[in-house]
PDB file of C-alpha atoms in Angstrom:
ATOM      1  CA  MET A 252       0.000   0.000   0.000  1.00 76.00           C
ATOM      2  CA  SER A 253       1.257   3.473  -0.913  1.00 84.00           C
ATOM      3  CA  PHE A 254       1.333   6.397   1.483  1.00 90.00           C
ATOM      4  CA  PRO A 255      -1.692   8.656   0.739  1.00 91.00           C
ATOM      5  CA  PHE A 256      -0.786  11.560  -1.534  1.00 90.00           C
ATOM      6  CA  SER A 257      -3.008  13.935   0.436  1.00 91.00           C
ATOM      7  CA  ALA A 258      -1.216  13.029   3.682  1.00 91.00           C
ATOM      8  CA  ILE A 259       2.195  14.241   2.513  1.00 91.00           C
ATOM      9  CA  VAL A 260       3.283  17.140   4.715  1.00 88.00           C
ATOM     10  CA  GLY A 261       4.589  20.266   3.001  1.00 85.00           C
ATOM     11  CA  GLN A 262       6.504  20.067  -0.305  1.00 86.00           C
ATOM     12  CA  ASP A 263       3.671  22.056  -1.897  1.00 89.00           C
ATOM     13  CA  GLU A 264       5.587  22.937  -5.050  1.00 91.00           C
ATOM     14  CA  MET A 265       6.440  19.296  -5.748  1.00 90.00           C
ATOM     15  CA  LYS A 266       2.850  18.197  -5.219  1.00 91.00           C
ATOM     16  CA  ARG A 267       1.555  20.996  -7.451  1.00 93.00           C
ATOM     17  CA  ALA A 268       3.984  20.056 -10.232  1.00 94.00           C
ATOM     18  CA  LEU A 269       2.910  16.401 -10.089  1.00 92.00           C
ATOM     19  CA  LEU A 270      -0.779  17.363 -10.189  1.00 93.00           C
ATOM     20  CA  ILE A 271      -0.130  19.586 -13.208  1.00 94.00           C
ATOM     21  CA  ALA A 272       1.635  16.717 -14.971  1.00 91.00           C
ATOM     22  CA  ALA A 273      -1.244  14.380 -14.099  1.00 89.00           C
ATOM     23  CA  VAL A 274      -3.722  16.779 -15.717  1.00 91.00           C
ATOM     24  CA  ASP A 275      -1.625  17.477 -18.821  1.00 90.00           C
ATOM     25  CA  ALA A 276       1.197  15.071 -19.674  1.00 85.00           C
ATOM     26  CA  SER A 277       2.243  17.352 -22.558  1.00 84.00           C
ATOM     27  CA  VAL A 278       3.858  19.641 -19.959  1.00 88.00           C
ATOM     28  CA  GLY A 279       6.879  17.383 -20.383  1.00 83.00           C
ATOM     29  CA  GLY A 280       7.571  15.611 -17.118  1.00 86.00           C
ATOM     30  CA  VAL A 281       8.913  16.714 -13.755  1.00 91.00           C
ATOM     31  CA  MET A 282      12.470  16.900 -12.468  1.00 89.00           C
ATOM     32  CA  VAL A 283      12.770  16.924  -8.656  1.00 88.00           C
ATOM     33  CA  PHE A 284      16.111  17.947  -7.184  1.00 85.00           C
ATOM     34  CA  GLY A 285      16.749  17.996  -3.471  1.00 80.00           C
ATOM     35  CA  ASP A 286      17.852  16.381  -0.250  1.00 76.00           C
ATOM     36  CA  ARG A 287      17.523  12.679   0.355  1.00 78.00           C
ATOM     37  CA  GLY A 288      14.576  11.508   2.399  1.00 75.00           C
ATOM     38  CA  THR A 289      12.280  14.405   1.491  1.00 76.00           C
ATOM     39  CA  GLY A 290       9.456  12.322   0.011  1.00 76.00           C
ATOM     40  CA  LYS A 291      10.341  12.519  -3.674  1.00 81.00           C
ATOM     41  CA  SER A 292       9.627   8.903  -4.632  1.00 81.00           C
ATOM     42  CA  THR A 293       6.862   8.662  -2.020  1.00 84.00           C
ATOM     43  CA  ALA A 294       4.939  11.497  -3.677  1.00 87.00           C
ATOM     44  CA  VAL A 295       5.198  10.020  -7.184  1.00 84.00           C
ATOM     45  CA  ARG A 296       4.132   6.543  -6.051  1.00 84.00           C
ATOM     46  CA  ALA A 297       1.309   8.036  -4.014  1.00 88.00           C
ATOM     47  CA  LEU A 298      -0.043   9.990  -6.978  1.00 87.00           C
ATOM     48  CA  ALA A 299       0.085   6.939  -9.266  1.00 84.00           C
ATOM     49  CA  ALA A 300      -1.761   4.885  -6.643  1.00 85.00           C
ATOM     50  CA  LEU A 301      -4.369   7.628  -6.199  1.00 85.00           C
ATOM     51  CA  LEU A 302      -5.389   7.805  -9.866  1.00 83.00           C
ATOM     52  CA  PRO A 303      -8.331   5.653 -10.980  1.00 75.00           C
ATOM     53  CA  PRO A 304      -7.727   2.417 -12.940  1.00 74.00           C
ATOM     54  CA  VAL A 305      -7.265   2.799 -16.683  1.00 70.00           C
ATOM     55  CA  ALA A 306      -8.503   0.605 -19.511  1.00 66.00           C
ATOM     56  CA  ALA A 307      -6.069  -2.273 -19.972  1.00 58.00           C
ATOM     57  CA  ALA A 308      -5.719  -1.453 -23.666  1.00 58.00           C
ATOM     58  CA  ASP A 309      -4.440   1.999 -22.724  1.00 61.00           C
ATOM     59  CA  ALA A 310      -1.951   0.770 -20.116  1.00 62.00           C
ATOM     60  CA  GLY A 311       1.509  -0.708 -20.277  1.00 65.00           C
ATOM     61  CA  TYR A 312       2.082  -4.316 -21.237  1.00 58.00           C
ATOM     62  CA  GLN A 313       4.831  -6.869 -20.829  1.00 54.00           C
ATOM     63  CA  ASP A 314       4.191  -9.441 -23.542  1.00 52.00           C
ATOM     64  CA  GLY A 315       2.393  -7.372 -26.167  1.00 49.00           C
ATOM     65  CA  SER A 316      -0.813  -9.398 -25.893  1.00 53.00           C
ATOM     66  CA  PRO A 317      -4.109  -7.475 -25.690  1.00 51.00           C
ATOM     67  CA  ARG A 318      -5.837  -7.293 -22.322  1.00 59.00           C
ATOM     68  CA  LYS A 319      -9.364  -6.458 -21.278  1.00 61.00           C
ATOM     69  CA  GLY A 320     -10.840  -4.739 -18.269  1.00 61.00           C
ATOM     70  CA  ASN A 321      -9.221  -2.132 -16.051  1.00 79.00           C
ATOM     71  CA  VAL A 322      -5.807  -2.121 -14.420  1.00 75.00           C
ATOM     72  CA  ALA A 323      -3.971   0.104 -11.968  1.00 79.00           C
ATOM     73  CA  VAL A 324      -2.098   3.079 -13.391  1.00 81.00           C
ATOM     74  CA  PRO A 325       1.369   1.751 -14.287  1.00 84.00           C
ATOM     75  CA  PHE A 326       4.277   2.870 -12.162  1.00 86.00           C
ATOM     76  CA  VAL A 327       7.670   1.771 -13.459  1.00 87.00           C
ATOM     77  CA  ASP A 328      11.011   2.264 -11.688  1.00 87.00           C
ATOM     78  CA  LEU A 329      13.948   2.572 -14.060  1.00 87.00           C
ATOM     79  CA  PRO A 330      17.126   1.263 -12.388  1.00 84.00           C
ATOM     80  CA  LEU A 331      20.403   3.089 -12.953  1.00 81.00           C
ATOM     81  CA  GLY A 332      22.050   0.038 -14.493  1.00 81.00           C
ATOM     82  CA  ALA A 333      19.318  -0.558 -17.080  1.00 81.00           C
ATOM     83  CA  THR A 334      20.630  -1.325 -20.571  1.00 82.00           C
ATOM     84  CA  GLU A 335      19.159   0.230 -23.697  1.00 80.00           C
ATOM     85  CA  ASP A 336      17.600  -3.135 -24.643  1.00 80.00           C
ATOM     86  CA  ARG A 337      15.823  -3.332 -21.305  1.00 84.00           C
ATOM     87  CA  VAL A 338      14.539   0.205 -21.683  1.00 86.00           C
ATOM     88  CA  VAL A 339      13.280   0.164 -25.277  1.00 82.00           C
ATOM     89  CA  GLY A 340      12.780  -3.584 -25.812  1.00 79.00           C
ATOM     90  CA  ALA A 341      14.604  -6.128 -27.952  1.00 73.00           C
ATOM     91  CA  LEU A 342      14.416  -9.481 -29.695  1.00 67.00           C
ATOM     92  CA  ASP A 343      12.868 -12.235 -27.543  1.00 66.00           C
ATOM     93  CA  LEU A 344      15.826 -14.620 -27.544  1.00 54.00           C
ATOM     94  CA  GLU A 345      13.923 -17.470 -25.880  1.00 60.00           C
ATOM     95  CA  ARG A 346      11.310 -17.573 -28.637  1.00 61.00           C
ATOM     96  CA  ALA A 347      13.888 -16.935 -31.304  1.00 55.00           C
ATOM     97  CA  LEU A 348      16.073 -19.869 -30.218  1.00 54.00           C
ATOM     98  CA  GLY A 349      13.259 -22.216 -29.185  1.00 61.00           C
ATOM     99  CA  ALA A 350      10.707 -21.648 -31.938  1.00 60.00           C
ATOM    100  CA  GLY A 351      12.736 -19.837 -34.561  1.00 57.00           C
ATOM    101  CA  VAL A 352      10.321 -16.914 -34.376  1.00 57.00           C
ATOM    102  CA  LYS A 353      11.347 -13.272 -34.381  1.00 63.00           C
ATOM    103  CA  ALA A 354       9.306 -11.732 -31.605  1.00 67.00           C
ATOM    104  CA  PHE A 355       9.532  -8.486 -29.703  1.00 71.00           C
ATOM    105  CA  GLU A 356      10.185  -8.470 -25.974  1.00 75.00           C
ATOM    106  CA  PRO A 357       8.759  -5.168 -24.660  1.00 80.00           C
ATOM    107  CA  GLY A 358      10.937  -3.006 -22.451  1.00 84.00           C
ATOM    108  CA  LEU A 359      10.297  -0.622 -19.602  1.00 88.00           C
ATOM    109  CA  LEU A 360       8.895   2.044 -21.934  1.00 87.00           C
ATOM    110  CA  ALA A 361       6.113  -0.323 -22.993  1.00 85.00           C
ATOM    111  CA  ARG A 362       5.290  -1.186 -19.397  1.00 87.00           C
ATOM    112  CA  ALA A 363       5.097   2.513 -18.440  1.00 87.00           C
ATOM    113  CA  HIS A 364       2.553   3.365 -21.152  1.00 86.00           C
ATOM    114  CA  GLY A 365      -0.433   5.146 -19.625  1.00 84.00           C
ATOM    115  CA  GLY A 366       1.302   5.768 -16.320  1.00 85.00           C
ATOM    116  CA  PHE A 367       4.506   7.018 -14.716  1.00 86.00           C
ATOM    117  CA  LEU A 368       8.155   6.266 -15.427  1.00 87.00           C
ATOM    118  CA  TYR A 369      10.258   7.166 -12.404  1.00 88.00           C
ATOM    119  CA  ILE A 370      14.043   7.538 -12.377  1.00 87.00           C
ATOM    120  CA  ASP A 371      15.737   8.023  -9.045  1.00 84.00           C
ATOM    121  CA  GLU A 372      19.192   9.653  -9.208  1.00 82.00           C
ATOM    122  CA  VAL A 373      18.557  10.565 -12.853  1.00 81.00           C
ATOM    123  CA  ASN A 374      21.726  12.670 -12.786  1.00 78.00           C
ATOM    124  CA  LEU A 375      23.704   9.419 -12.479  1.00 82.00           C
ATOM    125  CA  LEU A 376      22.005   7.756 -15.453  1.00 81.00           C
ATOM    126  CA  GLU A 377      23.942   7.568 -18.718  1.00 82.00           C
ATOM    127  CA  ASP A 378      23.222  10.610 -20.870  1.00 79.00           C
ATOM    128  CA  HIS A 379      22.221   8.641 -23.973  1.00 82.00           C
ATOM    129  CA  ILE A 380      19.580   6.754 -21.967  1.00 84.00           C
ATOM    130  CA  VAL A 381      18.185  10.006 -20.542  1.00 80.00           C
ATOM    131  CA  ASP A 382      18.118  11.523 -24.043  1.00 81.00           C
ATOM    132  CA  LEU A 383      16.297   8.481 -25.371  1.00 82.00           C
ATOM    133  CA  LEU A 384      13.708   8.653 -22.584  1.00 83.00           C
ATOM    134  CA  LEU A 385      13.053  12.333 -23.196  1.00 79.00           C
ATOM    135  CA  ASP A 386      12.631  11.770 -26.936  1.00 82.00           C
ATOM    136  CA  VAL A 387      10.060   9.023 -26.378  1.00 85.00           C
ATOM    137  CA  ALA A 388       8.266  11.009 -23.664  1.00 81.00           C
ATOM    138  CA  ALA A 389       7.946  13.941 -26.068  1.00 78.00           C
ATOM    139  CA  SER A 390       6.751  11.896 -29.058  1.00 82.00           C
ATOM    140  CA  GLY A 391       4.602   9.382 -27.181  1.00 83.00           C
ATOM    141  CA  GLU A 392       5.936   6.586 -29.336  1.00 85.00           C
ATOM    142  CA  ASN A 393       8.796   4.093 -29.110  1.00 85.00           C
ATOM    143  CA  VAL A 394      10.432   2.859 -32.298  1.00 83.00           C
ATOM    144  CA  VAL A 395      12.730  -0.172 -32.160  1.00 79.00           C
ATOM    145  CA  GLU A 396      14.715  -1.257 -35.195  1.00 75.00           C
ATOM    146  CA  ARG A 397      17.340  -3.888 -34.473  1.00 69.00           C
ATOM    147  CA  GLU A 398      18.194  -7.546 -35.100  1.00 64.00           C
ATOM    148  CA  GLY A 399      15.840  -7.648 -38.047  1.00 68.00           C
ATOM    149  CA  LEU A 400      12.934  -6.278 -35.995  1.00 69.00           C
ATOM    150  CA  SER A 401      10.976  -3.131 -36.747  1.00 76.00           C
ATOM    151  CA  VAL A 402       8.502  -2.362 -33.991  1.00 77.00           C
ATOM    152  CA  ARG A 403       6.542   0.782 -33.218  1.00 80.00           C
ATOM    153  CA  HIS A 404       4.316   1.048 -30.160  1.00 81.00           C
ATOM    154  CA  PRO A 405       2.701   3.829 -28.096  1.00 85.00           C
ATOM    155  CA  ALA A 406       4.625   4.953 -25.030  1.00 85.00           C
ATOM    156  CA  ARG A 407       2.799   7.831 -23.424  1.00 86.00           C
ATOM    157  CA  PHE A 408       3.782   8.366 -19.811  1.00 86.00           C
ATOM    158  CA  VAL A 409       4.670  11.033 -17.279  1.00 84.00           C
ATOM    159  CA  LEU A 410       8.432  11.070 -16.857  1.00 86.00           C
ATOM    160  CA  VAL A 411       9.584  11.953 -13.342  1.00 88.00           C
ATOM    161  CA  GLY A 412      13.247  12.193 -12.430  1.00 86.00           C
ATOM    162  CA  SER A 413      14.765  12.893  -9.057  1.00 84.00           C
ATOM    163  CA  GLY A 414      18.279  13.492  -7.865  1.00 80.00           C
ATOM    164  CA  ASN A 415      20.628  15.080  -5.375  1.00 77.00           C
ATOM    165  CA  PRO A 416      22.685  17.949  -6.890  1.00 72.00           C
ATOM    166  CA  GLU A 417      25.602  17.013  -4.619  1.00 72.00           C
ATOM    167  CA  GLU A 418      26.021  13.775  -6.585  1.00 71.00           C
ATOM    168  CA  GLY A 419      26.336  15.473  -9.967  1.00 68.00           C
ATOM    169  CA  GLU A 420      24.310  17.773 -12.171  1.00 71.00           C
ATOM    170  CA  LEU A 421      22.261  16.775 -15.187  1.00 73.00           C
ATOM    171  CA  ARG A 422      23.606  18.212 -18.434  1.00 72.00           C
ATOM    172  CA  PRO A 423      21.819  21.538 -19.162  1.00 71.00           C
ATOM    173  CA  GLN A 424      20.754  20.261 -22.607  1.00 70.00           C
ATOM    174  CA  LEU A 425      18.939  17.352 -20.959  1.00 71.00           C
ATOM    175  CA  LEU A 426      17.639  19.259 -17.955  1.00 77.00           C
ATOM    176  CA  ASP A 427      16.021  21.786 -20.311  1.00 76.00           C
ATOM    177  CA  ARG A 428      13.978  18.962 -21.845  1.00 77.00           C
ATOM    178  CA  PHE A 429      12.076  18.358 -18.617  1.00 84.00           C
ATOM    179  CA  GLY A 430       8.945  20.484 -18.478  1.00 89.00           C
ATOM    180  CA  LEU A 431       9.040  21.388 -14.790  1.00 93.00           C
ATOM    181  CA  SER A 432      11.873  21.491 -12.273  1.00 90.00           C
ATOM    182  CA  VAL A 433      11.185  21.383  -8.561  1.00 90.00           C
ATOM    183  CA  GLU A 434      13.478  22.000  -5.602  1.00 86.00           C
ATOM    184  CA  VAL A 435      12.762  20.179  -2.336  1.00 85.00           C
ATOM    185  CA  ARG A 436      14.489  20.761   0.964  1.00 84.00           C
ATOM    186  CA  THR A 437      14.449  19.151   4.389  1.00 84.00           C
ATOM    187  CA  PRO A 438      11.729  20.918   6.430  1.00 82.00           C
ATOM    188  CA  GLN A 439      13.146  23.348   8.966  1.00 84.00           C
ATOM    189  CA  ALA A 440       9.956  24.044  10.928  1.00 88.00           C
ATOM    190  CA  LEU A 441       9.849  21.992  14.121  1.00 93.00           C
ATOM    191  CA  LYS A 442       6.061  21.454  14.075  1.00 91.00           C
ATOM    192  CA  GLN A 443       6.209  20.250  10.480  1.00 89.00           C
ATOM    193  CA  ARG A 444       8.948  17.730  11.228  1.00 92.00           C
ATOM    194  CA  VAL A 445       7.018  16.387  14.215  1.00 93.00           C
ATOM    195  CA  GLU A 446       3.872  16.039  12.090  1.00 93.00           C
ATOM    196  CA  ILE A 447       5.823  14.092   9.464  1.00 91.00           C
ATOM    197  CA  LEU A 448       7.051  11.703  12.158  1.00 92.00           C
ATOM    198  CA  LYS A 449       3.527  11.198  13.480  1.00 94.00           C
ATOM    199  CA  ARG A 450       2.044  10.423  10.062  1.00 92.00           C
ATOM    200  CA  CYS A 451       4.854   8.094   9.023  1.00 93.00           C
ATOM    201  CA  ASP A 452       4.589   6.200  12.301  1.00 94.00           C
ATOM    202  CA  ALA A 453       0.796   5.934  12.034  1.00 93.00           C
ATOM    203  CA  PHE A 454       1.055   4.627   8.474  1.00 93.00           C
ATOM    204  CA  GLU A 455       3.686   2.044   9.376  1.00 92.00           C
ATOM    205  CA  ARG A 456       1.710   0.788  12.383  1.00 92.00           C
ATOM    206  CA  ALA A 457      -1.722   0.566  10.750  1.00 93.00           C
ATOM    207  CA  PRO A 458      -1.661   1.392   7.014  1.00 92.00           C
ATOM    208  CA  ASP A 459      -5.318   0.481   6.404  1.00 93.00           C
ATOM    209  CA  ALA A 460      -6.580   2.623   9.260  1.00 93.00           C
ATOM    210  CA  PHE A 461      -4.328   5.509   8.227  1.00 93.00           C
ATOM    211  CA  ALA A 462      -5.578   5.284   4.635  1.00 92.00           C
ATOM    212  CA  GLU A 463      -9.172   5.338   5.871  1.00 93.00           C
ATOM    213  CA  THR A 464      -8.440   8.522   7.832  1.00 93.00           C
ATOM    214  CA  TRP A 465      -7.313  10.208   4.628  1.00 93.00           C
ATOM    215  CA  ARG A 466      -9.927   8.691   2.306  1.00 92.00           C
ATOM    216  CA  ARG A 467     -12.055  11.839   2.111  1.00 93.00           C
ATOM    217  CA  ALA A 468      -9.023  14.053   1.314  1.00 93.00           C
ATOM    218  CA  GLN A 469      -7.908  11.510  -1.290  1.00 92.00           C
ATOM    219  CA  ARG A 470     -11.321  11.584  -2.988  1.00 92.00           C
ATOM    220  CA  LYS A 471     -11.210  15.384  -3.043  1.00 93.00           C
ATOM    221  CA  THR A 472      -7.792  15.359  -4.744  1.00 92.00           C
ATOM    222  CA  LEU A 473      -8.943  12.710  -7.213  1.00 91.00           C
ATOM    223  CA  LYS A 474     -12.015  14.757  -8.129  1.00 92.00           C
ATOM    224  CA  GLN A 475      -9.818  17.822  -8.605  1.00 92.00           C
ATOM    225  CA  ILE A 476      -7.636  15.911 -11.082  1.00 92.00           C
ATOM    226  CA  ALA A 477     -10.659  14.507 -12.917  1.00 91.00           C
ATOM    227  CA  ARG A 478     -12.260  17.951 -13.201  1.00 93.00           C
ATOM    228  CA  GLY A 479      -8.962  19.426 -14.358  1.00 93.00           C
ATOM    229  CA  ARG A 480      -8.569  16.841 -17.114  1.00 93.00           C
ATOM    230  CA  ALA A 481     -12.150  17.317 -18.268  1.00 93.00           C
ATOM    231  CA  ALA A 482     -11.897  21.120 -18.276  1.00 94.00           C
ATOM    232  CA  LEU A 483      -8.412  21.450 -19.754  1.00 94.00           C
ATOM    233  CA  ALA A 484      -9.453  21.740 -23.404  1.00 94.00           C
ATOM    234  CA  ALA A 485     -11.915  24.520 -22.597  1.00 94.00           C
ATOM    235  CA  VAL A 486      -9.442  26.705 -20.686  1.00 95.00           C
ATOM    236  CA  THR A 487      -8.439  29.722 -22.783  1.00 94.00           C
ATOM    237  CA  VAL A 488      -5.094  31.505 -22.730  1.00 94.00           C
ATOM    238  CA  PRO A 489      -5.650  35.173 -23.700  1.00 95.00           C
ATOM    239  CA  ASP A 490      -3.040  37.248 -25.471  1.00 94.00           C
ATOM    240  CA  SER A 491      -2.440  39.179 -22.268  1.00 92.00           C
ATOM    241  CA  ALA A 492      -1.292  35.992 -20.507  1.00 93.00           C
ATOM    242  CA  LEU A 493       0.888  34.967 -23.453  1.00 93.00           C
ATOM    243  CA  THR A 494       2.435  38.434 -23.516  1.00 93.00           C
ATOM    244  CA  PHE A 495       3.147  38.274 -19.802  1.00 93.00           C
ATOM    245  CA  ALA A 496       4.798  34.847 -20.214  1.00 93.00           C
ATOM    246  CA  ALA A 497       6.972  36.087 -23.081  1.00 92.00           C
ATOM    247  CA  ARG A 498       7.976  39.248 -21.183  1.00 91.00           C
ATOM    248  CA  LEU A 499       8.970  37.166 -18.186  1.00 93.00           C
ATOM    249  CA  CYS A 500      11.090  34.781 -20.272  1.00 91.00           C
ATOM    250  CA  MET A 501      12.817  37.741 -21.910  1.00 89.00           C
ATOM    251  CA  ALA A 502      13.418  39.384 -18.540  1.00 90.00           C
ATOM    252  CA  VAL A 503      15.162  36.344 -17.064  1.00 88.00           C
ATOM    253  CA  GLY A 504      17.010  35.459 -20.285  1.00 84.00           C
ATOM    254  CA  ALA A 505      15.528  31.996 -20.753  1.00 82.00           C
ATOM    255  CA  ASP A 506      17.063  30.112 -23.690  1.00 75.00           C
ATOM    256  CA  GLY A 507      14.811  29.172 -26.595  1.00 74.00           C
ATOM    257  CA  LEU A 508      11.029  29.155 -26.654  1.00 82.00           C
ATOM    258  CA  ARG A 509      10.506  26.001 -24.608  1.00 84.00           C
ATOM    259  CA  GLY A 510      10.097  28.180 -21.528  1.00 85.00           C
ATOM    260  CA  GLU A 511       7.116  30.071 -22.964  1.00 88.00           C
ATOM    261  CA  LEU A 512       5.497  26.852 -24.165  1.00 91.00           C
ATOM    262  CA  THR A 513       5.903  25.194 -20.785  1.00 91.00           C
ATOM    263  CA  LEU A 514       4.605  28.292 -19.004  1.00 93.00           C
ATOM    264  CA  MET A 515       1.511  28.275 -21.207  1.00 93.00           C
ATOM    265  CA  ARG A 516       0.789  24.555 -20.811  1.00 94.00           C
ATOM    266  CA  SER A 517       1.448  24.373 -17.082  1.00 95.00           C
ATOM    267  CA  ALA A 518      -0.501  27.575 -16.362  1.00 96.00           C
ATOM    268  CA  ARG A 519      -3.444  26.200 -18.337  1.00 96.00           C
ATOM    269  CA  ALA A 520      -3.312  22.926 -16.369  1.00 96.00           C
ATOM    270  CA  LEU A 521      -3.124  24.878 -13.101  1.00 96.00           C
ATOM    271  CA  ALA A 522      -6.126  26.972 -14.128  1.00 95.00           C
ATOM    272  CA  ALA A 523      -8.040  23.768 -14.892  1.00 95.00           C
ATOM    273  CA  LEU A 524      -7.108  22.368 -11.475  1.00 94.00           C
ATOM    274  CA  ASP A 525      -8.318  25.591  -9.855  1.00 93.00           C
ATOM    275  CA  GLY A 526     -11.607  25.483 -11.745  1.00 93.00           C
ATOM    276  CA  ALA A 527     -10.799  28.634 -13.738  1.00 94.00           C
ATOM    277  CA  THR A 528     -11.760  29.002 -17.397  1.00 94.00           C
ATOM    278  CA  VAL A 529      -9.161  31.646 -18.299  1.00 95.00           C
ATOM    279  CA  VAL A 530      -5.424  31.703 -17.599  1.00 95.00           C
ATOM    280  CA  THR A 531      -4.312  34.817 -15.724  1.00 94.00           C
ATOM    281  CA  ALA A 532      -0.985  36.421 -14.894  1.00 92.00           C
ATOM    282  CA  ASP A 533      -1.314  34.896 -11.412  1.00 93.00           C
ATOM    283  CA  HIS A 534      -1.352  31.394 -12.899  1.00 95.00           C
ATOM    284  CA  ILE A 535       1.735  32.266 -14.947  1.00 94.00           C
ATOM    285  CA  ALA A 536       3.519  33.641 -11.880  1.00 94.00           C
ATOM    286  CA  THR A 537       2.694  30.552  -9.798  1.00 94.00           C
ATOM    287  CA  VAL A 538       4.215  28.091 -12.262  1.00 95.00           C
ATOM    288  CA  ALA A 539       7.063  30.358 -13.406  1.00 94.00           C
ATOM    289  CA  PRO A 540       9.736  29.089 -10.967  1.00 93.00           C
ATOM    290  CA  MET A 541       8.972  25.462 -11.856  1.00 93.00           C
ATOM    291  CA  ALA A 542       8.928  26.124 -15.587  1.00 92.00           C
ATOM    292  CA  LEU A 543      11.963  28.419 -15.837  1.00 91.00           C
ATOM    293  CA  ARG A 544      14.503  27.868 -13.046  1.00 87.00           C
ATOM    294  CA  HIS A 545      16.317  25.129 -15.001  1.00 86.00           C
ATOM    295  CA  ARG A 546      16.410  27.146 -18.227  1.00 84.00           C
ATOM    296  CA  LEU A 547      18.364  30.192 -17.083  1.00 81.00           C
ATOM    297  CA  ARG A 548      21.895  30.958 -18.146  1.00 71.00           C
ATOM    298  CA  ARG A 549      24.444  31.513 -15.429  1.00 66.00           C
ATOM    299  CA  ASN A 550      25.254  35.167 -14.957  1.00 58.00           C
ATOM    300  CA  VAL A 551      28.747  35.725 -13.578  1.00 44.00           C
ATOM    301  CA  LEU A 552      27.655  39.174 -12.407  1.00 47.00           C
ATOM    302  CA  ASP A 553      24.611  37.817 -10.582  1.00 50.00           C
ATOM    303  CA  GLU A 554      25.204  34.844  -8.312  1.00 48.00           C
ATOM    304  CA  THR A 555      21.700  34.819  -6.843  1.00 52.00           C
ATOM    305  CA  GLY A 556      19.787  31.581  -7.361  1.00 66.00           C
ATOM    306  CA  SER A 557      17.502  30.973 -10.322  1.00 82.00           C
ATOM    307  CA  THR A 558      14.364  31.108  -8.186  1.00 86.00           C
ATOM    308  CA  ALA A 559      15.345  34.481  -6.727  1.00 86.00           C
ATOM    309  CA  ARG A 560      16.026  35.874 -10.210  1.00 88.00           C
ATOM    310  CA  ILE A 561      12.587  34.756 -11.400  1.00 89.00           C
ATOM    311  CA  GLU A 562      10.847  36.231  -8.355  1.00 90.00           C
ATOM    312  CA  ARG A 563      12.726  39.505  -8.829  1.00 91.00           C
ATOM    313  CA  ALA A 564      11.704  39.628 -12.493  1.00 89.00           C
ATOM    314  CA  LEU A 565       8.069  39.031 -11.515  1.00 89.00           C
ATOM    315  CA  ASP A 566       8.254  41.929  -9.055  1.00 88.00           C
ATOM    316  CA  ASP A 567       9.794  44.186 -11.715  1.00 86.00           C
ATOM    317  CA  LEU A 568       7.062  43.309 -14.222  1.00 88.00           C
ATOM    318  CA  ALA A 569       4.395  44.011 -11.632  1.00 86.00           C
ATOM    319  CA  LEU A 570       5.907  47.458 -11.004  1.00 86.00           C
ATOM    320  CA  GLU A 571       6.037  48.171 -14.745  1.00 84.00           C
ATOM    321  CA  ASP A 572       2.397  47.191 -15.176  1.00 82.00           C
ATOM    322  CA  ALA A 573       1.358  49.291 -12.180  1.00 82.00           C
ATOM    323  CA  ALA A 574       3.180  52.328 -13.558  1.00 81.00           C
ATOM    324  CA  ALA A 575       1.752  51.926 -17.072  1.00 72.00           C
TER     325      ALA A 575
END
């Protein structure tokens, strides 16, 4: 049994980013950097367990055979030592040697279809594997051409990576490909730390009873996600919001246009989660740190952190608009 998503104490930005990705997978996945033991993997597993079952035909598979009925939302852990064959799939050697048949053995990407693919310590994963994962996550399709096989199958999933910056940074070119980047830190408030201890202890002692305590909050979160998904297509992004997003990206010097696109998509998903029909500057400002902090160039004349630079730019834009 997974720890209830709604029972996670603090880490509001991480939870918001995961909810946004659950509403709109086109945001491009979530990268979570921070201290060990801060609930990174717990939150992802909890969200996957919270979501309602999906049609088997729309979920991951292991042998390629069609299935009927409903299954739990797939949650796949990608180990650091995974080979490319294990990730993308390869020739089924057992069937090839035993029956002389060329058959495809699906990999982890196939199993993750319709759910979540989680990579702990993604900054320690080989770059070509990370690049491959990001390409498939963006296209929603896995293409395998090797050993005389040519296979194409859907692979639509939410990619979530986590890591500790002290153990190495992800290459900027790869980090930029993640839609949202979240920073998590060990809580410093005494009351919050005590509450975390209480909830963890209660869950370990009686998981069923603890889950029952949080059932109502879980249903509320689930309904919020369902409403957000249903309303997403109807949420409009006016020119004023697009202009604000572009001005912000220019102000902080974000590379390329991926920042604006991510701002637009994540702000629209946030608006849908909030029950709003129109994206506002407030929605843009809320998601801005998550969407932009990993896309900023280092400024040798400004050693303040990326988040502080974004917040300062938001304040400057607010002053400009007030003076206009």
